[in-house]
Structures are given as C-alpha cells and as structure tokens.
Amino acid sequence: MAELKALEILGQIQVLVIDKLQVVSYKWLSRNFSVPSNQAKRLLQEFIDKHDDKVEVLYSLSGWLKNNSEKYSIRLASGQKLEESMKEFDGNCSVEVYSIQSCIPKDLAVLWNAEFVQAEELFNQPSTADNCLRNNRFGGIFNPFVERVVNGQLAATSTSQLKANVEIVQTKTTNIPKDEVLQPQQEKRQLVAKEVLKSTSTVGSVCKTDQTVGDYTTKSRPTKESTNPLQANRRGVPNEKTSSATGGSLATLWGRASVKPRPSNMVLDSTSNNPNAAYTADAQICAEEAADAVSSDDESYGVSRKGWSNGSGNRKRQFIINYSDEEDEDDNVVPLASPIPPNEKSFSDSLQNTKKLNMEKEIFCTEELKAETLVNKQDSSKDRTYGLSPEKCSTAEVSLLKTENNLQNELVNQNVKDSASIASKRKKVVKTRIDERGREVMEVVWEEPICGKGADKDNNTIESENRPTATANKEQSTGSNILANTGIKGGAKKPGKVGGKDVKQGNIMSFFKKV
Amino acid sequence: MLELRLVQGSLLKKVLESIKDLVTDANFDCSATGFSLQAMDSSHVALVALLLRSEGFEHYRCDRNISMGMNLNNMSKMLKCAGNDDIITIKGDDGSDTVTFMFESPNQDKISDFEMKLMDIDSEHLGIPEAEYHAIVKMPSSEFSRICKDLSSIGDTVVISVTKEGVKFSTRGDIGTANIVCRQNKTVDKPEEATIIEMNEPVSLTFALRYLNSFTKATPLSESVTVSLSSELPVVVEYKIADMGYIRYYLAPKIEDDEEEMKS
C-alpha cells in the first residue's frame, strides 16, 4: 500500500513540477498528501533520482559554519551551489532535499508560495478542525517544551512583554497573521524596507524554543516599536483593532491578511471552500514590494500594489498608483480584477511566478535564503509560527538578527543589491485588452526586458492566455449562475411565480362565460 | 335585513382562510338559498365558488338578495377575533355600507361586535355550466394537500393523469422529477379515507402547482377532496362542507405546447 501511495504521489509530483511548474517543497508535499515530512523528503529524492535532468533541486543544509561556529545554521542551496555551500560548513552538515521545481525562481517568495497558501488554508479551517498544521503530526521534530495550543494563547509571551509600551500594537498583533505584518511594513517601506525583506524571508521561521523567543523579544523590542506603532497610527485601523480584540476565534482573526479593516463577519466567508489564494499573490508581492522599496529608496514616485483583501467575499484586488509621498490615500484605488477562483488563481500565479524565473543564478545566492530557511527545516517550529503573533514572528526574526548579526547584515546587503538589480530590470505594466469573449481584461504584469530561459517566453504566453481564462471562468460561472437563475424563473417556475399569467396558462374566462 | 347565525363559527373562519390566499376582495351574495361567493384570482386563472346553504345556519334571514363586497383580509382579521367555539352572527342592514360580525362565546358570557366597512366590487360573475367530467377522483384531502406540497418543492407544474391504474401526479424540476400514483382504495375504515376513481376516459392535464397549493388551504374544511378532470375544462377541486355546502376551486389547465416537457 505504501508503495502504491508513493508511486501515486510521485506521479502527482511530476504533474505539479513539470506541467504546472509549481515549486514542491517537502513541507507542502507532506501536508498535501498526508505523509510524514521525512517521507516527503525521501519521495522528493526519489523523484530527483528519476528525473534528474528535468528539475532543479534546492537542498537545505544544516550544521555549524566554519566562520561562525557558535551558531547552528540552516541554509538553502541550489544543486549547482551545493558543493560550494557545503564547504562553508564546518565538518559534516546534513543535506536534505528542500524543494524541487522546474527551474530556480528568481523571486524567492515563489519558493514558499504554495506552502504559504496551504498553511493559510489549514489555518482558516474552523478552529475545531484538528488538521496537520495544528497538531503537526507530520513534523519530524518535536519539542517537549513547546505546547501547542490552538485557541490563541500562543502569543501570550510577546503580548505581555509589549503591553507596557504599546497597547494598541499589542492588541493588534496578538492574533494577526504574519501576512499582516508584512503588508503594513510594506506600507512603510521607505523606513522598514529592510525589515520587510527580512521578515518576508523569515516567514515560517522561528526560534527553536519558546525560551529563546521570549528572551529575544525583550531585547529586540525597540526595533519593533519604531515600526509598528508608527504604522498602526498611520493606518488608523481602530476597527481592526477592536475586532481583533473582541473576536474570539483564532481563525476569525487569522483570516484577515488584509491591512484594511475588514468586518469580522468576513471570516465566515473565509472558512468557506474558497480559500484565500490571494495569499499567494500577497506573499509574492510583499517580496516584490520589498525589493521595490529597497531599490527606490530615493524615489518619491512609485507604483505599488496593495490592498489585497483576502476573504472570499471581499476578494478584490486593488491597484494603487501613488504619485506622491502620501501612501495611504485611497483616492487612487482602482479595482483591478475580479477575484479569481483559488485554484486557477494559484495556478496562474505560479505561472506568473515562473515567468520571473531568472537565469542569473548568482542572484539566487544561498546566502539570501538563509534567513528564510533558518528554521524552515524544523516542521515543529514552522508550525508554531502560524500560532505566533506577527509581532513575535518579527521579534523572532530580530532575534535571529541578534544571534546571527553578521550573517544578517550580510544578507541584507545582498538583498539590497539583488533586489535593486531585479527591480531595475522589471517594470510593472498594466495591460488592457479585449479577450475572445469580448470582455475587457486588465492585467498587471511584470515586464522583463531580459528573458531567462526559452521557457520564460512560453510562460509569458501561457500566462497571458491563462489569466483571462481564469477570470473568464469566474465570469462564466457567475454567468451560468445567472443563467441557472433565469432558467429557474423563466423555465420551470415561469407559470405562477412571476405574476401568475403565463402564455401557456389557460384562462378561466375562456371556459366560463360571464353571466 | 340580513341575519345569519352560524353555530359552528370556526367553519366560517376556515372558509376565509381557504379563500383569502387566492382572492383579496370578493362579493358575498346572500339569497334565500344561501350565502355564496364566486371570485377569480387576480390573474383569472383560478376561480373559487363557495356555497353555504341556508339550511346549514341555525338562523337564516335574508329578506332580499344582497351582495356585500368585502376585503377578505380584513374580514379574516375580524373573524380571527372569534374563538373557535364561538357562535358567529353576520348582520347587515339594507342600504348600509357595513356588515357586523357578532361573536358569542359558547356559554354566552362574552359577546363581541365587529363592524366592517363594505366595499364596492365589480364582480365578474361567471356562469359555470354543469358538465360531465372524464374523470373524478375522490381522495383524502390531506393526501392531496401533501402531494401538492411535495411536488411543488420539486417543480412548478403538475401533470395529473387519470388512467385505469389510478391517478398520477408528476412533476419535473431542476433537481429532477417526481411521480406519485394513487390507486383506487375503497377498503378503509372510514369512507373519507377512501380513494375512489371514476373514469370514463383517460385524461391528462397540466396545472400550476401554485394554485393547487392555494386550494389545499381548504383542507381543514373537509376530510376528502374531489378532483374532477376533463380534457377541455378547468379542473374542479371540491371540498364539501359538511351539511352546508361546498367550496369549489376551478383551475384552468396549462395549454401544452407541442414539445411540452411535462408531458409524460
């Protein structure tokens, strides 16, 4: 049975990686097919053995570095860089498959997009549902000190620490998804761009035990306050705060990745079977924004996308063009696209992502991924991340900064350089065209003058085909709903309900004469 | 001068309930023979005919034929103020534009008077000829009501077909189809529970369930219902009111197109 299952999963991996161009990480695999994470890694290795030539592999290396032997470090390395990276480790380091993909994405966010969406979906399940994210039953690492509580008490440490200083921030951050942290920061990107980059890449990572988190939180608090309160004040999100303060269920609060205040009843929607695929975009855009921000430090004029709200009811993507320094004016908000059904959406997103694949491998330096993958490897910790407040996440991240000060600095510098180079090559372009159904389709695409592989071009075309159909499908489905409705009204229900008189309905007067 | 005293007051209440869904305003005609009403629904698809014979009243006095236009909703409101055991007396004066309902509690310790304004209603009184029906189905009224209710949850129209096998009610909707066949059944304890099918020739007609469901509001009035079908005539759904008369509903069939989908 197990072998059969493995074969089946391998087949699925092939479809996902080679046909759908998705990044398949062991974590995603493990949760998606309900296999233990270690087995997921083995499966990936098996797949690599079979399809060595077709896929690019990312390995996760963990061990002690030569130049900094005090810190246990985990980093990702692509297949080509594997040897090189291994040399940086002191003595033996463990090498395991992290993910496979058809090519190494230029945009790092793509690496954990699928995971992220998956985790969000699991998270948005009703709090009663005991899914693999909550109980971490597939994780390879268990920590006796970590007690997993599903109902929102996780963030207690960071909350209490911050209480004295910033009450607003504290209530706000107690239960907000990490995404929320990313987005606000992105609003403040001139100031905290570096933070964003780091936290973007450290999403999903957390210190190994509660203990350390707690310690570092205290130390790193000043940094946080310089960003969060500001941003909280700027945004002026009292609604959000109150709702997050009063809302009981964790799922309620975690459903809101949007920065914009959203009525808490939206949560009901988000638990529906339309999960928030918008996260995919969110996650990626965050990284992009960060890159943008870093590169455009001195520019007062920029184009940014923001305001993805998630819940299915509220799933509207907005496009904001800022021509001034004031970033928070909503006057320029242009509704960009109708929500896309999650599946198609994530698919198209992944296509879009692959479009950004970059051949310049040096940009995809292993260093850059370090923070992200630092603890990614640890399933248990990762699972906990979702239970942590963003505050905690970011403090955890800052604690990483502390522990690995040099490395982080290095990383940041590198990020700045890299993203600058990326940003300089890309342009965001709004394209409007009429699709085959006669609808006006507006898309925002990253236009890259430099195309990577030949596949890049293919992806471009695929994407331009795919996107409209995704929206078109949606429209079609609503259209068919309308049809169905009218069908009901006009067809079967025609006789009485509309007004009584129907063409086919006989009239009593034609049978009986007036006296 | 008009004075009708009905001991079984609840009967009048039930009558009103069974009419007011279909018709909003109607003329009640009083004559020496009885208290009657004939009205069409606003779309002129259905017609309701009520007759309460004078013999059924404890006291019936009607000096001359009189027609009283009443808003059935308002009348129903007033009749709802009567207890189920109350004795109801309808009083009217010649030339008056009001009608008075008097409710007496059974032990005569409470007497209520409700005076209701009358209205002028242009009545379109139709002559309903006596006709031979191809098929006459008598069945428990609750069964008929149940069938109509059930089918209306699936489709909007019902095809009532009477063959020698029995009477078949079929419908079709978005979710699927439904067929209910009732066979003749005379071996029951009470005659009201019998299903009796008299068929001269097979008949199959299509009706809007919405109206049939309105008709079944009269179910409390009678234990059994008689459905008379003829291919060229409206269906008649008759509820007998014990010892007093009847309430009859006429419903024009749906004229089927050639490729009528409901045909089965």
XYZ file of C-alpha atoms in Angstrom, chain B residues 2 8 20 55 76 90 103-104 132 146 155 172 181 197 204 216 218 221 232 243 259:
21
model
C -79.772 40.107 6.860
C -70.086 26.461 14.118
C -58.138 34.759 1.124
C -80.188 25.088 5.935
C -60.276 37.392 8.126
C -73.493 38.078 10.345
C -69.293 36.604 18.242
C -70.902 34.883 21.188
C -69.733 15.650 -17.379
C -49.441 16.550 0.842
C -41.428 21.519 -9.835
C -40.329 17.899 -13.189
C -49.516 7.387 -8.230
C -61.506 6.947 -9.103
C -54.071 14.115 -18.519
C -55.425 22.968 -0.332
C -59.405 24.361 2.383
C -62.913 22.056 5.889
C -61.433 20.527 -22.294
C -74.242 19.701 5.936
C -42.953 19.633 -27.220
